[in-house]
XYZ file of C-alpha atoms in Angstrom:
662
model
C 81.606 46.624 81.655
C 80.046 47.723 78.175
C 81.114 50.874 77.194
C 80.228 53.203 74.048
C 83.355 54.706 72.536
C 82.250 58.196 73.071
C 82.488 57.653 76.479
C 85.920 56.883 76.668
C 87.720 60.167 78.380
C 90.955 58.582 78.204
C 92.850 57.485 75.359
C 96.468 56.854 73.467
C 97.879 59.733 71.559
C 97.638 59.509 68.284
C 101.487 59.121 67.137
C 102.799 55.887 69.281
C 106.372 55.302 69.842
C 107.503 52.754 67.954
C 110.617 50.311 68.215
C 110.624 48.199 65.143
C 112.030 44.543 66.141
C 110.859 44.804 69.093
C 110.527 40.814 70.038
C 114.470 41.158 69.760
C 114.781 43.629 72.693
C 116.520 42.497 75.969
C 116.298 45.771 78.096
C 113.821 48.595 77.828
C 114.462 51.618 80.590
C 112.234 54.616 80.600
C 114.077 57.760 81.246
C 111.412 60.063 83.372
C 113.451 63.327 82.730
C 114.025 63.619 79.555
C 110.564 60.818 78.872
C 112.471 58.752 76.526
C 112.696 55.070 76.411
C 116.201 53.253 75.602
C 115.702 49.838 74.026
C 118.718 47.937 74.295
C 119.747 44.734 72.472
C 123.210 42.663 73.766
C 125.353 39.992 71.854
C 128.807 41.479 70.762
C 128.405 45.632 70.565
C 125.724 46.727 72.562
C 122.900 48.583 70.697
C 120.536 51.002 71.968
C 117.414 52.769 70.529
C 116.374 56.366 72.414
C 112.753 57.246 71.318
C 110.408 60.061 72.861
C 107.368 61.564 72.171
C 108.729 63.344 68.753
C 110.789 61.229 66.505
C 113.520 64.462 65.762
C 115.003 63.492 68.974
C 115.603 59.619 68.297
C 119.061 58.583 68.972
C 120.958 54.965 67.614
C 124.229 54.347 68.700
C 126.308 50.786 69.686
C 128.438 50.361 72.754
C 131.221 48.038 73.711
C 129.185 44.806 74.992
C 130.634 45.612 78.921
C 128.470 43.473 80.643
C 124.245 43.973 81.162
C 123.108 47.015 81.444
C 121.365 48.069 84.578
C 120.282 51.337 83.926
C 120.972 54.121 80.983
C 120.111 57.944 80.463
C 121.099 60.911 79.419
C 121.561 64.134 80.569
C 119.310 67.055 79.783
C 119.510 67.673 75.843
C 121.538 64.564 75.460
C 124.768 66.039 76.249
C 126.503 62.973 78.368
C 125.097 58.748 78.457
C 125.018 57.467 81.928
C 125.071 53.722 81.883
C 125.503 51.084 84.745
C 126.383 47.760 84.767
C 128.211 47.085 88.078
C 126.542 47.764 91.958
C 129.735 49.680 92.547
C 130.088 52.285 89.181
C 128.471 54.360 86.297
C 130.016 55.077 82.923
C 129.745 57.594 80.941
C 130.432 59.088 77.140
C 130.008 61.836 76.150
C 127.583 62.932 72.994
C 129.121 66.711 73.257
C 129.898 67.983 69.308
C 133.513 69.279 71.360
C 134.522 66.438 73.157
C 132.493 63.130 70.947
C 132.767 60.131 72.796
C 135.057 60.648 75.652
C 134.299 58.232 78.133
C 135.147 57.877 82.348
C 134.201 56.281 84.472
C 132.656 57.439 88.480
C 132.612 54.330 91.528
C 130.426 55.406 94.020
C 133.097 56.529 97.157
C 131.245 55.185 100.281
C 132.929 51.918 100.689
C 130.311 48.800 100.639
C 127.772 50.540 99.056
C 125.861 49.739 96.291
C 124.309 52.354 94.166
C 120.646 51.846 93.817
C 120.023 54.328 90.743
C 121.435 57.911 89.257
C 119.545 61.092 88.609
C 120.165 63.530 86.344
C 119.899 67.067 87.485
C 121.322 69.254 84.630
C 122.966 68.431 81.567
C 126.421 67.779 83.873
C 125.138 67.035 87.078
C 124.559 63.933 88.447
C 123.366 61.889 91.480
C 124.141 58.249 92.625
C 121.836 56.853 95.376
C 123.354 53.866 97.234
C 121.666 52.281 100.023
C 123.820 54.052 102.156
C 123.150 57.828 100.863
C 123.518 59.960 98.398
C 126.428 61.586 96.233
C 126.334 64.849 94.157
C 128.546 65.397 91.419
C 129.672 67.405 88.735
C 130.586 65.334 85.471
C 133.665 67.255 83.533
C 134.060 65.547 80.268
C 136.755 68.121 79.175
C 138.391 66.552 81.517
C 137.361 62.703 81.688
C 136.146 63.336 85.220
C 133.628 63.984 88.118
C 134.335 66.458 90.549
C 132.058 65.396 94.020
C 129.976 68.287 95.112
C 128.282 67.076 98.205
C 126.908 64.284 99.893
C 124.700 62.707 102.681
C 125.045 59.535 104.641
C 121.666 57.554 105.245
C 120.157 54.418 105.377
C 118.276 54.042 101.955
C 115.599 51.217 100.949
C 114.762 52.927 97.714
C 114.153 55.994 95.922
C 111.458 58.475 93.823
C 112.586 61.230 91.743
C 110.964 63.845 90.072
C 112.365 65.943 87.658
C 110.107 68.782 87.111
C 110.981 69.809 90.800
C 114.421 67.916 91.249
C 113.420 66.719 94.069
C 114.551 62.721 95.381
C 113.051 60.912 97.770
C 114.365 58.731 100.247
C 112.990 55.408 102.040
C 114.925 55.344 105.255
C 114.024 53.183 108.354
C 113.384 49.823 108.759
C 109.036 49.775 107.696
C 110.507 52.300 104.991
C 107.569 54.992 105.692
C 110.190 58.111 106.918
C 111.076 60.085 103.907
C 113.974 62.055 103.115
C 113.688 64.797 100.178
C 116.704 66.367 98.874
C 116.453 69.526 96.327
C 119.004 69.967 94.104
C 119.608 73.636 91.865
C 122.543 74.841 89.741
C 125.305 72.824 91.627
C 123.727 72.919 95.224
C 122.064 69.986 97.308
C 119.654 71.187 99.969
C 118.295 69.061 102.547
C 114.087 68.935 103.218
C 112.277 68.111 106.535
C 111.725 64.649 106.359
C 108.275 62.990 106.527
C 106.299 60.270 107.759
C 103.572 58.296 105.594
C 101.173 56.618 107.962
C 100.855 53.450 107.655
C 97.468 51.499 107.613
C 96.760 49.541 110.991
C 97.379 45.821 110.819
C 96.542 42.953 113.105
C 99.174 41.536 115.122
C 101.842 40.353 114.594
C 101.950 41.493 111.112
C 103.837 44.105 110.035
C 104.133 46.670 107.004
C 106.367 47.871 104.858
C 106.022 50.526 102.512
C 107.486 49.779 99.385
C 108.243 52.037 95.960
C 105.401 50.239 94.527
C 102.899 52.309 97.114
C 105.045 55.435 96.172
C 104.510 57.959 93.237
C 105.884 61.784 93.120
C 104.125 64.660 90.522
C 103.880 67.705 90.165
C 99.579 68.752 90.212
C 99.030 72.460 89.376
C 102.126 73.460 90.230
C 102.861 71.931 93.343
C 105.123 68.656 94.375
C 102.848 65.706 95.973
C 103.873 62.742 96.937
C 100.834 59.924 96.380
C 100.503 56.748 98.513
C 98.304 54.536 97.190
C 97.193 52.737 100.969
C 95.117 49.933 101.213
C 93.569 49.183 104.673
C 92.897 45.605 105.835
C 90.138 43.873 104.842
C 89.140 43.324 108.576
C 88.942 46.966 109.108
C 84.985 49.263 108.348
C 85.984 50.594 105.061
C 88.157 48.107 103.520
C 88.369 49.908 99.962
C 91.771 51.324 98.897
C 92.667 55.319 99.147
C 94.994 57.508 97.484
C 96.786 59.825 99.909
C 98.800 62.795 98.828
C 101.234 64.515 100.323
C 101.864 68.356 99.490
C 105.638 68.895 99.552
C 106.552 72.422 99.890
C 110.155 73.671 99.101
C 109.651 75.506 102.431
C 108.406 74.128 105.479
C 107.474 70.632 106.411
C 105.768 68.217 104.107
C 101.536 68.036 105.402
C 98.818 65.402 104.078
C 96.157 67.478 102.189
C 93.979 65.048 99.947
C 92.778 61.440 99.823
C 91.408 60.312 97.033
C 88.714 57.425 97.857
C 88.673 54.897 95.120
C 85.994 52.826 96.458
C 87.081 49.084 95.081
C 89.691 46.709 96.395
C 92.784 45.205 94.027
C 96.059 46.038 91.980
C 96.000 49.657 90.904
C 98.248 52.238 88.889
C 98.819 55.586 88.677
C 98.917 58.705 86.114
C 99.288 62.040 86.298
C 97.337 63.686 83.146
C 96.605 67.092 82.618
C 96.694 68.271 86.163
C 94.674 65.046 86.952
C 95.119 62.075 89.104
C 94.424 58.876 86.833
C 93.746 55.798 89.192
C 94.440 52.210 86.754
C 91.984 49.226 88.231
C 93.681 46.212 86.816
C 90.391 43.407 87.543
C 88.438 45.770 86.162
C 89.901 46.961 83.450
C 88.504 50.745 83.891
C 90.249 53.650 85.066
C 89.347 57.127 87.094
C 90.333 60.420 87.834
C 90.352 62.665 90.123
C 90.930 66.887 90.406
C 92.164 67.710 93.399
C 91.471 71.554 92.710
C 87.342 70.446 93.024
C 87.557 70.995 96.839
C 84.795 69.835 99.098
C 83.684 72.368 101.441
C 83.812 73.295 104.746
C 86.773 70.767 104.775
C 90.345 70.891 106.126
C 91.395 67.675 104.727
C 89.737 67.064 100.934
C 88.083 63.680 100.563
C 87.650 63.167 97.135
C 85.222 61.420 95.192
C 86.174 60.565 91.285
C 85.081 63.216 88.813
C 83.830 60.696 86.146
C 82.474 57.097 86.692
C 85.000 54.579 85.632
C 85.693 53.731 82.078
C 88.471 51.748 79.976
C 90.876 53.292 77.878
C 89.518 54.112 74.450
C 90.686 50.504 73.063
C 93.506 50.693 70.049
C 93.901 48.906 67.140
C 97.179 48.428 65.622
C 97.114 46.917 61.742
C 99.206 44.110 61.006
C 102.621 43.691 59.172
C 104.753 41.696 57.548
C 103.994 38.521 56.418
C 101.047 37.869 58.644
C 99.509 40.763 56.970
C 96.049 40.860 54.771
C 95.363 43.504 52.659
C 91.611 43.409 54.004
C 92.319 42.066 57.561
C 91.234 45.177 60.043
C 93.390 46.202 62.671
C 94.056 43.976 65.561
C 92.955 45.047 68.526
C 95.775 45.619 71.599
C 95.548 44.834 75.225
C 96.813 47.602 77.163
C 98.849 47.784 80.689
C 99.658 50.286 82.345
C 103.673 51.666 82.348
C 103.946 51.588 86.009
C 103.663 47.457 85.964
C 106.728 47.743 82.960
C 108.878 50.139 84.260
C 109.124 52.399 87.324
C 106.309 53.779 89.167
C 107.882 57.142 89.437
C 106.506 57.553 85.336
C 103.300 58.699 85.404
C 102.652 60.412 82.135
C 102.292 56.858 79.955
C 100.669 53.394 78.649
C 102.630 50.695 77.015
C 101.286 47.840 75.140
C 101.567 44.349 76.425
C 103.688 42.470 75.560
C 106.438 45.467 74.500
C 107.280 42.640 71.965
C 105.192 44.848 69.617
C 107.052 47.554 70.125
C 104.389 50.480 70.566
C 104.124 52.999 73.571
C 101.993 55.568 73.950
C 100.937 58.605 76.105
C 98.125 59.251 77.843
C 95.843 62.070 77.401
C 92.449 62.901 78.496
C 89.896 63.660 75.901
C 87.280 66.358 76.744
C 84.170 66.142 75.020
C 82.549 63.014 76.616
C 82.852 64.750 79.981
C 80.602 66.551 79.379
C 77.635 64.241 79.005
C 79.045 62.387 82.035
C 79.539 65.026 84.825
C 75.383 66.599 84.756
C 75.902 69.489 87.032
C 77.482 72.219 85.195
C 79.458 74.542 87.647
C 81.254 71.700 88.984
C 81.815 70.752 84.804
C 82.749 74.348 84.293
C 85.632 74.034 86.884
C 86.642 71.022 85.831
C 86.969 72.144 82.244
C 88.401 75.554 82.938
C 91.761 73.700 84.134
C 92.364 71.708 81.246
C 94.159 72.168 78.157
C 92.585 72.274 74.949
C 89.215 73.355 76.162
C 88.240 76.748 74.387
C 86.029 75.116 71.997
C 84.572 72.215 74.479
C 83.892 75.169 76.838
C 81.743 77.075 74.095
C 80.260 74.032 72.992
C 78.645 73.484 76.456
C 77.989 77.286 76.568
C 75.755 76.422 73.039
C 74.445 72.996 74.353
C 73.331 74.933 77.378
C 71.443 77.594 76.109
C 69.635 75.717 73.109
C 67.356 73.740 75.565
C 69.476 70.588 76.168
C 69.724 71.244 79.826
C 67.780 72.313 82.800
C 68.208 74.777 85.042
C 67.249 77.744 83.338
C 69.002 81.316 84.076
C 70.858 80.751 87.215
C 73.036 77.797 85.382
C 73.479 80.039 82.896
C 74.740 82.433 85.880
C 76.793 80.216 87.418
C 78.924 79.626 84.343
C 78.996 82.781 82.877
C 80.757 84.035 86.372
C 82.826 81.541 86.193
C 84.197 82.171 82.980
C 84.541 85.943 83.166
C 86.140 85.118 86.827
C 89.316 83.303 84.550
C 88.507 86.502 82.428
C 89.164 88.776 84.712
C 92.636 87.347 85.900
C 93.864 87.117 83.060
C 92.942 90.842 82.049
C 94.812 91.747 85.542
C 97.830 89.905 84.859
C 98.178 91.484 81.350
C 97.603 95.271 83.034
C 100.223 94.320 85.745
C 102.662 93.417 83.255
C 101.968 96.902 80.850
C 102.639 98.701 83.664
C 105.348 96.868 84.789
C 107.015 96.761 81.389
C 106.330 100.214 81.437
C 107.906 101.838 84.491
C 111.010 99.053 83.695
C 112.437 96.563 85.694
C 113.326 97.927 89.392
C 116.329 97.627 91.489
C 117.415 93.381 92.165
C 113.765 92.337 90.823
C 113.237 89.520 88.137
C 112.210 90.359 84.592
C 108.875 89.985 84.799
C 107.079 87.194 82.169
C 103.793 88.298 79.935
C 101.167 86.217 80.993
C 100.595 82.789 79.026
C 96.967 83.523 77.726
C 95.479 80.041 78.412
C 92.830 78.057 76.328
C 90.946 78.781 79.368
C 90.284 82.627 78.423
C 87.032 83.086 76.841
C 86.738 86.504 76.478
C 83.560 88.705 74.892
C 84.746 88.474 71.241
C 84.684 84.441 71.523
C 81.590 84.089 73.372
C 79.991 86.732 70.868
C 81.006 84.642 67.694
C 80.825 81.245 68.882
C 77.816 81.058 71.010
C 75.562 84.385 71.689
C 75.519 85.517 67.944
C 73.560 82.278 66.474
C 71.841 81.649 69.678
C 69.709 85.200 69.294
C 68.969 84.357 65.580
C 67.024 80.790 67.122
C 63.490 81.085 66.079
C 62.135 78.276 68.555
C 63.841 79.842 71.595
C 61.959 82.989 73.382
C 62.876 85.879 72.741
C 62.440 87.215 76.255
C 65.267 84.533 77.138
C 67.374 85.492 75.057
C 67.253 89.088 76.457
C 67.682 87.698 79.502
C 71.126 85.415 78.381
C 72.600 88.392 77.055
C 71.216 90.833 80.218
C 72.884 87.930 82.302
C 76.085 87.846 80.549
C 76.409 91.638 80.308
C 75.698 91.919 84.087
C 78.198 88.883 84.818
C 81.189 91.307 83.163
C 79.816 94.079 84.768
C 80.191 92.546 88.144
C 84.185 91.859 87.836
C 84.358 95.219 86.229
C 84.991 93.883 82.438
C 84.662 96.337 80.532
C 81.334 95.425 77.854
C 81.943 95.664 74.436
C 79.672 97.660 72.310
C 78.639 94.644 70.110
C 77.326 92.781 72.761
C 74.691 96.350 73.326
C 73.849 95.899 70.098
C 72.060 92.265 70.596
C 70.554 93.249 72.816
C 69.361 96.503 71.136
C 68.447 94.150 67.956
C 66.661 91.900 70.305
C 64.357 94.580 72.124
C 63.548 96.339 68.925
C 62.556 93.464 66.757
C 60.112 92.481 69.312
C 59.100 96.356 69.630
C 59.959 96.157 73.261
C 61.149 100.044 73.181
C 59.879 100.361 76.941
C 62.206 98.478 77.850
C 65.591 99.734 75.580
C 64.318 102.973 77.011
C 64.383 102.264 81.004
C 67.702 99.953 79.837
C 69.331 103.405 78.632
C 67.451 106.221 81.345
C 69.180 103.724 84.274
C 72.022 103.308 82.452
C 72.280 98.941 82.243
C 73.167 99.829 78.668
C 76.919 102.174 79.204
C 77.358 104.588 76.883
C 79.668 104.422 73.695
C 79.958 106.059 70.402
C 78.980 103.032 68.743
C 76.161 102.588 70.853
C 75.254 106.343 69.583
C 75.396 105.372 66.468
C 72.838 103.224 66.416
C 70.613 104.567 68.358
C 70.609 107.320 65.783
C 70.107 104.715 63.014
C 67.056 103.522 64.546
C 64.968 107.021 64.137
C 62.855 106.359 61.938
C 61.431 102.751 63.596
C 61.178 104.480 67.241
C 61.879 108.688 66.782
C 62.980 108.490 70.834
C 65.879 107.033 70.213
C 67.707 110.494 68.257
C 67.251 112.498 71.432
C 68.332 109.193 73.697
C 71.787 108.846 70.951
C 72.356 112.863 71.629
C 71.952 112.852 75.383
C 74.392 109.656 75.159
C 76.418 111.284 73.336
C 76.858 114.799 75.740
C 77.569 112.469 78.651
C 80.630 111.030 77.088
C 81.864 114.658 76.679
C 84.401 113.127 74.333
C 81.866 113.320 71.388
C 81.706 116.825 70.548
C 82.235 116.460 67.072
C 79.601 113.454 66.068
C 77.006 115.598 68.375
C 77.552 118.003 65.811
C 77.908 116.006 62.494
C 74.654 114.751 64.056
C 72.836 117.944 64.291
C 74.395 119.336 61.085
C 72.985 115.741 59.270
C 69.603 116.479 60.755
C 69.484 120.291 58.810
C 69.660 121.240 63.121
C 72.259 123.907 62.278
C 71.552 126.238 65.091
C 70.934 123.554 67.380
C 74.484 121.641 66.580
C 75.476 126.045 66.907
C 75.026 126.268 70.308
C 75.510 123.059 71.334
C 79.298 123.472 70.589
C 78.715 126.929 72.426
C 77.786 125.533 75.146
C 81.143 123.431 75.135
C 83.015 126.677 74.407
C 84.708 125.082 71.036
C 83.268 127.849 69.132
C 86.527 129.319 68.562
C 87.984 126.728 66.496
C 85.322 125.249 64.659
C 84.421 124.960 61.019
C 82.674 127.985 59.535
C 82.843 126.045 55.838
C 80.903 123.025 57.614
C 78.026 125.636 59.203
C 78.150 127.155 56.209
C 77.360 124.244 53.597
C 74.631 123.051 56.114
C 72.838 126.227 55.873
C 73.464 126.367 52.341
C 71.704 123.209 52.163
C 68.488 124.024 53.736
C 67.711 126.855 51.335
C 66.309 129.126 54.262
C 68.130 132.522 53.496
C 67.609 133.807 57.092
C 69.332 130.981 58.398
C 72.371 131.180 56.047
C 72.476 135.298 56.838
C 72.318 133.964 61.237
C 75.088 131.820 60.416
C 76.743 133.969 58.304
C 76.897 137.057 60.643
C 77.620 134.675 63.301
C 81.049 133.707 62.363
C 81.963 137.259 61.151
C 81.631 138.419 64.460
C 83.718 135.794 65.663
C 86.504 136.626 63.315
C 86.546 139.858 64.636
C 86.544 138.886 68.172
C 89.457 136.539 67.483
C 91.332 138.556 64.507
C 90.061 142.297 64.929
C 88.778 141.799 61.142
C 85.251 139.958 60.177
C 86.790 138.501 56.919
C 87.463 135.010 56.587
C 91.011 133.898 56.035
C 92.034 131.922 52.477
C 92.369 129.151 54.388
C 89.111 128.648 55.713
C 87.921 127.948 52.105
C 84.685 130.136 52.360
C 85.074 132.150 49.192
C 81.654 130.781 47.373
C 79.945 131.291 50.645
C 81.510 135.120 50.416
C 80.202 135.580 46.370
C 76.597 133.608 48.007
C 76.131 136.328 50.597
C 76.833 138.986 48.742
C 74.791 137.793 45.829
C 71.627 137.385 48.019
C 72.182 140.209 50.791
C 74.350 143.006 48.996
C 78.034 144.120 50.010
C 76.074 146.847 52.434
C 75.506 143.599 54.400
C 78.941 142.783 55.207
C 80.102 143.683 58.853
C 82.294 146.477 58.842
C 85.904 146.045 60.148
C 86.127 148.169 63.641
C 89.094 150.787 63.396
C 90.339 152.952 66.578
């Protein structure tokens, strides 16, 4: 299948984990808990190189060669190294600075048992999984010993471990399809309800067993799932394979929740990347992705089709080095195989170069821009993008593309997209408000401290939409102004629907468009029916439009009066228009004339050059002073001396109000 590079929605991380002289490596182990790769070289002393996605965490050391290494893992934080060389015991080496290189060994307690593997559940807590059960230990590096915390006898075929939840699954029974989970936390081991994987029906006398190749565990959207790769018999009506998901809650029984339809047969591998289940098909060398949050309507058991058509992983080229390198020679293509095939099936986040002798290993990641053109349904696309990491700029580009005429569907599609964005925005604002209230009231007795909500990239606020989408969209010359206004009003409607206060700059965009196209009747109606909510910035904008649209002045004053917190602004507006008596009447109507500045009003009256107006205003403040202080004179702090002099010059000293004496 020929695929444009622009359509590859799966790619390898830019900085691969690289091992030098990888061809000399005898064994490679992957530690799913720490996401580390151990490259082990034998011969004399055993050399070990440990690398992860961050080069800063790389470790290299040598150990005495005590036999072939069957499994090797660091505890959390690289504090203690566990090495299994025999079916009966595990060796421990301390990397703690206070107890460097102290060693001890622990045999499994159960007689005639063989250790299948081990899992670290804490920096000093480890679980041995044997064919006869599990043993939970605490490592005591200072005492060079281990303490058995708890054990459980059960016949075990194989096991799976999910490090995010510290849950181990044990395969029991002859067919292997009864799984017994155990949860570990802070030194405790809890037995969870066992459950059965429903195997496909096969013709008799054939019998099907569940193997570890068919099962994977992963955390998806914060919930633990067991994923079963189910291959149907070719004699059935539907021979295509599928992935069946069982949700495994901490409390309660496991239940089958999702079925992912693969629509083909063959060999598959599974990854979970950014909460997406990625299924790789070996023969076609393509991958498909599923999002279990994209629910099918009216379906108790969600049956999912791939979100996007199958595509191969973006090709990666490795530059040649060493004697074979030629300066002008281009990098060679790298043949990929899924890490599932190379290491443990529990590793769900990586891909690896095949063969390992090339020394490269990558983490798999989802590339969002190509998904935009592959998923035509904008509502479904938005649901998909809103749940991904690093989605903000892609979402904003989708909005820009949608408004610029590249997509059909018009306002209904625009409305759907805005509603989905603002629902996520509202949920974040509510979480912020809940956190603020809880912080201000202080922690209640017995409750844990509340964590501040993390602002994910999916939160597209009004500033983002204004800056990256609506501002430039409103200036487009090749788009109908009616459509632009309709889009702006649709966004405002969507914000109001989820009760988010609309920022004034969005209203300003609307008013600007209405004035620019002389739609004053529509502007008047929007204001009259409060489609545009009252605010001081909006009132000031209306005032600035008075020369273009004279009624805007009264609309502005009416808005300021409705706000009831804008009395000072109203007075300033009236005084600036030399409506001094109007300003005085307004301030008296709201009961604020007792403490207003006399000088401000006298200044405005003088500027009108109307002597009788000045006389009226002067006499008003004399009466106010007399009523408040029993004396009509102005206090020195009011700074009205020049106006007193002017009054005397124009009207004479006899015009001053006399103090009333009793």
